[in-house]
PDB file of C-alpha atoms in Angstrom:
ATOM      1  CA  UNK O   1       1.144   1.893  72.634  1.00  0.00           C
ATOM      2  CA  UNK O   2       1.678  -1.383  70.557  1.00  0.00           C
ATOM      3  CA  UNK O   3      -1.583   0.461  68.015  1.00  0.00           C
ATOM      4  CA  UNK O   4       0.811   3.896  67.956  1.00  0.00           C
ATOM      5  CA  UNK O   5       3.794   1.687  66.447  1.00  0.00           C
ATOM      6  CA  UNK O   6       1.729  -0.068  63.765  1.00  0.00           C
ATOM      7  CA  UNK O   7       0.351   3.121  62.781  1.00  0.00           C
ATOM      8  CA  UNK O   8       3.538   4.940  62.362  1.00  0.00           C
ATOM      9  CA  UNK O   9       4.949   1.976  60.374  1.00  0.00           C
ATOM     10  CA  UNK O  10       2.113   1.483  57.989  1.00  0.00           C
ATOM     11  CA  UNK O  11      -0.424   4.235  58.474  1.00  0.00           C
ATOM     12  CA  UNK O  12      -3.564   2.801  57.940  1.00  0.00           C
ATOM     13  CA  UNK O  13      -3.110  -0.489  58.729  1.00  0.00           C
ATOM     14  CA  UNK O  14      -5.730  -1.955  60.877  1.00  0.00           C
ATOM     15  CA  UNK O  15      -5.485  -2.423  64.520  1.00  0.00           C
ATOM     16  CA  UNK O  16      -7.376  -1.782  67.569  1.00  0.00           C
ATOM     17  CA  UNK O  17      -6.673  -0.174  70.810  1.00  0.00           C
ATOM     18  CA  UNK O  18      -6.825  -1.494  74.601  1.00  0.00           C
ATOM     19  CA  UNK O  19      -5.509  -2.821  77.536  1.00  0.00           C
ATOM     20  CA  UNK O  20      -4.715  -5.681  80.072  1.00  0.00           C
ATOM     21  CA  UNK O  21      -3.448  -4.153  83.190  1.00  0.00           C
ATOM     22  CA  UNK O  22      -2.376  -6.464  85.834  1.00  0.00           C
ATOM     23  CA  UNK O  23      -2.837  -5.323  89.562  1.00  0.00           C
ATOM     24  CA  UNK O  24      -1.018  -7.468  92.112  1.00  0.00           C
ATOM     25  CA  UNK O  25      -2.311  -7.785  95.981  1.00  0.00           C
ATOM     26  CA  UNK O  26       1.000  -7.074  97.557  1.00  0.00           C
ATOM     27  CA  UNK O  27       0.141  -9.688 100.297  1.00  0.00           C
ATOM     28  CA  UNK O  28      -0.540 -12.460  98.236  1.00  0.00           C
ATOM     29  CA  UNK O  29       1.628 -12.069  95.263  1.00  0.00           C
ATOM     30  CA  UNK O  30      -1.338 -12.880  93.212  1.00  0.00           C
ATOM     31  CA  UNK O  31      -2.992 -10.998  90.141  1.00  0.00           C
ATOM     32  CA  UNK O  32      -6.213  -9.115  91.447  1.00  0.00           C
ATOM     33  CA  UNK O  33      -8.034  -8.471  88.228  1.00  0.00           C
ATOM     34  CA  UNK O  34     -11.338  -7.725  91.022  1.00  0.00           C
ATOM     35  CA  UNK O  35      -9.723  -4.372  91.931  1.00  0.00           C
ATOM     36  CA  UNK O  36     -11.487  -1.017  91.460  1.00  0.00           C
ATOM     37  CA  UNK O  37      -8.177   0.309  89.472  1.00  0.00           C
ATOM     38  CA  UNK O  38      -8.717  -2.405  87.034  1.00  0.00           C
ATOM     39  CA  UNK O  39     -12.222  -1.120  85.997  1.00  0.00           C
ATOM     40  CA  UNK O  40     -10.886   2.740  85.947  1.00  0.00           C
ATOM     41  CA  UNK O  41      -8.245   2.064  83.977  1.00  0.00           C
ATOM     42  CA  UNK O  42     -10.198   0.228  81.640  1.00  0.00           C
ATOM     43  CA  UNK O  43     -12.817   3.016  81.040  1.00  0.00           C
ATOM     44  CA  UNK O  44      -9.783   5.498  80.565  1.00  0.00           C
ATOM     45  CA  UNK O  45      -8.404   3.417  77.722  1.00  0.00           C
ATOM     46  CA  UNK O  46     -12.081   3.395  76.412  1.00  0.00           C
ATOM     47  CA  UNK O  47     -11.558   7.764  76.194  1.00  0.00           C
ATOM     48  CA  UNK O  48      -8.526   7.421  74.785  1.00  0.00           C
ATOM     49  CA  UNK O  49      -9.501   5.308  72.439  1.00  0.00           C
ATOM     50  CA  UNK O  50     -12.468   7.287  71.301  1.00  0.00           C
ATOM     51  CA  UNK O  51     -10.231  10.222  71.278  1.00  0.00           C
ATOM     52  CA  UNK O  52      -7.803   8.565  68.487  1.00  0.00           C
ATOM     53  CA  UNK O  53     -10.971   7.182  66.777  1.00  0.00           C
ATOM     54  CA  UNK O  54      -9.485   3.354  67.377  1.00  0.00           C
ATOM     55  CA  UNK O  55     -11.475   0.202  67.758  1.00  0.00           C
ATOM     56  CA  UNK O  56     -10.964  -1.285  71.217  1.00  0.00           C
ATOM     57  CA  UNK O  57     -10.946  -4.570  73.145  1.00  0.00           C
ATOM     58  CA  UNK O  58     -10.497  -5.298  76.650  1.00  0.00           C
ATOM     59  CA  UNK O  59     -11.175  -8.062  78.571  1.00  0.00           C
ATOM     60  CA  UNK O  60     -13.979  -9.030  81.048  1.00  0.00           C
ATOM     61  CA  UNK O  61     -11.633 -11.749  83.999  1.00  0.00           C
ATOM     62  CA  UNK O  62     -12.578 -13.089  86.855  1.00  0.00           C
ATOM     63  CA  UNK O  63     -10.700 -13.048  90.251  1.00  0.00           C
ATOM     64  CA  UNK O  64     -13.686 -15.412  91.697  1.00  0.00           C
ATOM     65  CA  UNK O  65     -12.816 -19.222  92.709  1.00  0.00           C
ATOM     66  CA  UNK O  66     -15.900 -20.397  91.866  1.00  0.00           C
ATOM     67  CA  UNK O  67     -19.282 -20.334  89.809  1.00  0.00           C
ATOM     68  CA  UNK O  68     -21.534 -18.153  92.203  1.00  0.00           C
ATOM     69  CA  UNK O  69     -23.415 -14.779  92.808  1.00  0.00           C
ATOM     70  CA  UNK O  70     -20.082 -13.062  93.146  1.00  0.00           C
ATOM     71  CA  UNK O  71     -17.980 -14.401  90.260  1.00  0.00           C
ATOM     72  CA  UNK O  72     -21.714 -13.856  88.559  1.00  0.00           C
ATOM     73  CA  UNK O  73     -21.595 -10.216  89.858  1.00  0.00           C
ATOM     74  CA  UNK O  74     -17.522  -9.544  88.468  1.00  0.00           C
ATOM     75  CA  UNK O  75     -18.796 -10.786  84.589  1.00  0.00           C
ATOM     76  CA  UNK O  76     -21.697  -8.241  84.779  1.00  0.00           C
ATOM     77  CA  UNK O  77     -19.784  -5.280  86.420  1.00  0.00           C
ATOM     78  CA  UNK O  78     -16.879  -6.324  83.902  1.00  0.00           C
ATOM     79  CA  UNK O  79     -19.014  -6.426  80.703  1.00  0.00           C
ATOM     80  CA  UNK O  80     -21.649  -3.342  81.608  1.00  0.00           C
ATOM     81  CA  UNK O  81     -17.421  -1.720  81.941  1.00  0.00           C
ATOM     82  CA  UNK O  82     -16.859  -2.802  78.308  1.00  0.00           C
ATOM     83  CA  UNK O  83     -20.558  -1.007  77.335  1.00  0.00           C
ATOM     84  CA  UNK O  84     -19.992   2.393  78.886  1.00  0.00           C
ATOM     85  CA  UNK O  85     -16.277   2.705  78.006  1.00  0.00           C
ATOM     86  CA  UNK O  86     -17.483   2.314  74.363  1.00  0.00           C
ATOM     87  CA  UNK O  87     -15.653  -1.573  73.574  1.00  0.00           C
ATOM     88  CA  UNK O  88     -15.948  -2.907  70.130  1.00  0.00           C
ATOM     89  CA  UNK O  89     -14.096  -6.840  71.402  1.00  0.00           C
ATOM     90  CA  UNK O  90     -14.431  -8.205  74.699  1.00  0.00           C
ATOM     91  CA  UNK O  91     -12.060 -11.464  75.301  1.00  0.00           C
ATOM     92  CA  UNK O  92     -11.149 -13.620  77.980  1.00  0.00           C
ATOM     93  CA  UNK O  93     -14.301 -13.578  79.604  1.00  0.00           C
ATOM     94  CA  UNK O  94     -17.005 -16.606  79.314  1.00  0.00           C
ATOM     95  CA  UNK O  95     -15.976 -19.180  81.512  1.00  0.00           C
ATOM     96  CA  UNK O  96     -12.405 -17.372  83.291  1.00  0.00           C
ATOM     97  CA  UNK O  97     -12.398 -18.485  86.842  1.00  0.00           C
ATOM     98  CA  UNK O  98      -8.962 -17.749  89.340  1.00  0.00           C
ATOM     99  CA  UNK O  99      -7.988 -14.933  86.848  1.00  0.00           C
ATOM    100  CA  UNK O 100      -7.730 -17.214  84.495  1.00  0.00           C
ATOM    101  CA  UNK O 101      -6.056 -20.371  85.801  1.00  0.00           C
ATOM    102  CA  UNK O 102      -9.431 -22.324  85.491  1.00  0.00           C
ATOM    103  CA  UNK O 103     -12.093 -22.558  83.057  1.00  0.00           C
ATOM    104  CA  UNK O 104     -15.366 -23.202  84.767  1.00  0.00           C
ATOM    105  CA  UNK O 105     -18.387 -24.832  82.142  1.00  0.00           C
ATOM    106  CA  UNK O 106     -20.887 -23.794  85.044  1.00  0.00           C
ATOM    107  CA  UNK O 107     -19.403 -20.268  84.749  1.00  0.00           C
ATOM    108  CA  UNK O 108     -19.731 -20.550  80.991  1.00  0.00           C
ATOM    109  CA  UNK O 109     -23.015 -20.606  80.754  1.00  0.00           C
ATOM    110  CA  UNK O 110     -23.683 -18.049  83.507  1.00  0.00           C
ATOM    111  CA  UNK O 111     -21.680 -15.426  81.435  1.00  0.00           C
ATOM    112  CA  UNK O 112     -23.432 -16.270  78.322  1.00  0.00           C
ATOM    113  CA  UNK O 113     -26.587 -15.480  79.789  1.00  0.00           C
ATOM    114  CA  UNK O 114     -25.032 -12.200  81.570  1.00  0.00           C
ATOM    115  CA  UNK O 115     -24.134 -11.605  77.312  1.00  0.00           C
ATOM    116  CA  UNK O 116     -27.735 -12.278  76.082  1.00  0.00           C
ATOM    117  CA  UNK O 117     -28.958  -9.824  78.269  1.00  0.00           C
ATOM    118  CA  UNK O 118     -26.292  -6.987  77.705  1.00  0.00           C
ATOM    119  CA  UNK O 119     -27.076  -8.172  73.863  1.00  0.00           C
ATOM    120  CA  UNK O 120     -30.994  -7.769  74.214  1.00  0.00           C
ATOM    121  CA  UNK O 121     -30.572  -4.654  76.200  1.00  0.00           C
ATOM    122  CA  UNK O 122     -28.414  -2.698  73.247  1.00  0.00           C
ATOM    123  CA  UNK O 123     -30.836  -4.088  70.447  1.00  0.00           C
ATOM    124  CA  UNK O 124     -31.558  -0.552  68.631  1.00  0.00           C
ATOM    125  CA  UNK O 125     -35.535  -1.897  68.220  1.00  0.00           C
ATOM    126  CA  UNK O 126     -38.686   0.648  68.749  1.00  0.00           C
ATOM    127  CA  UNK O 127     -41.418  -2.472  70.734  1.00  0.00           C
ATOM    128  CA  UNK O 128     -44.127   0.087  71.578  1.00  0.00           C
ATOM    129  CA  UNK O 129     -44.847   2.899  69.165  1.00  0.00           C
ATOM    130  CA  UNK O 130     -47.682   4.522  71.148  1.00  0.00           C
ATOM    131  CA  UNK O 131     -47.832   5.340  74.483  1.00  0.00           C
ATOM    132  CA  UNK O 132     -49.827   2.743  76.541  1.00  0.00           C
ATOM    133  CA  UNK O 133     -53.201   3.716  77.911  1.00  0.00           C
ATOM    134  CA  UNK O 134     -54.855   2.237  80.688  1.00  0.00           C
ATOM    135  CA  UNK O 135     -58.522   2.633  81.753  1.00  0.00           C
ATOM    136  CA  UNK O 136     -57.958   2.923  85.510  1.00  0.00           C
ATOM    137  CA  UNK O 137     -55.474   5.710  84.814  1.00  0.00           C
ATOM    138  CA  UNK O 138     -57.855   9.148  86.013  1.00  0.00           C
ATOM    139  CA  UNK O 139     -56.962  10.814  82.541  1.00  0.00           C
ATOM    140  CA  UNK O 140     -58.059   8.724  80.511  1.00  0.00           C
ATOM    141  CA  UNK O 141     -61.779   8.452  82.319  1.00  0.00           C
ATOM    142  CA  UNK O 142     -64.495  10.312  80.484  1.00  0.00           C
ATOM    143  CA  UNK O 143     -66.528  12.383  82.958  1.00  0.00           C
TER     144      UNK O 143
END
């Protein structure tokens, strides 16, 4: 909403589009930013936003308590989320432990290596320009 205003005030002026929803477990009273609702309505910002043709950011939390395979697993599922749904800024992710409450320097550098492989993997690079050919493969034999 907040990119609709500043485009009706000053058309043109730079902004970009996105969201931080906040689900609540109605037991607890605490955030639960691990939620499946969280990741859906993230990827239906990322539609809107390519429908208006807008930049947008989102951010990649953390509900996990500690540094381990599943607060390991959240960054990845959160960050492949900000890939698919088209994300130009992801913030608030490296290092968020307890939705936030905690920064974790283990976790840190477990979500910049999640990053360096989400970076490696969108590298627009041609490796192999010919198709590899092996000489057990039956084709390739000369009879």
């Amino acid at each position: 909403m907040h990119s609709f205003f500043v485009q009706s005030i000053g058309p043109g002026e730079a902004c970009a589009f996105g969201t931080f929803t906040l689900n609540v477990d109605m037991k607890l009273g605490l955030p639960a930013f691990g939620k499946s609702e969280y990741m859906r309505a993230t990827h239906m910002t990322g539609q809107m936003a390519q429908f208006y043709n807008l930049p947008m950011r989102a951010p990649g939390v953390s509900a996990a308590n500690v540094p381990d395979g599943h607060s390991m697993w959240e960054t990845s599922s959160r960050l492949w989320l900000a890939v698919h749904s088209g994300n130009n800024l992801v913030y608030h992710d490296a290092g968020w432990l307890e939705e936030g409450l905690i920064a974790s320097p283990g976790k840190f550098i477990i979500d910049c290596e999640i990053i360096q492989h989400i970076q490696r993997y969108m590298e627009r690079q041609l490796y192999a320009i010919t198709p590899m050919i092996s000489p057990l493969m039956p084709s390739n034999r000369l009879e």
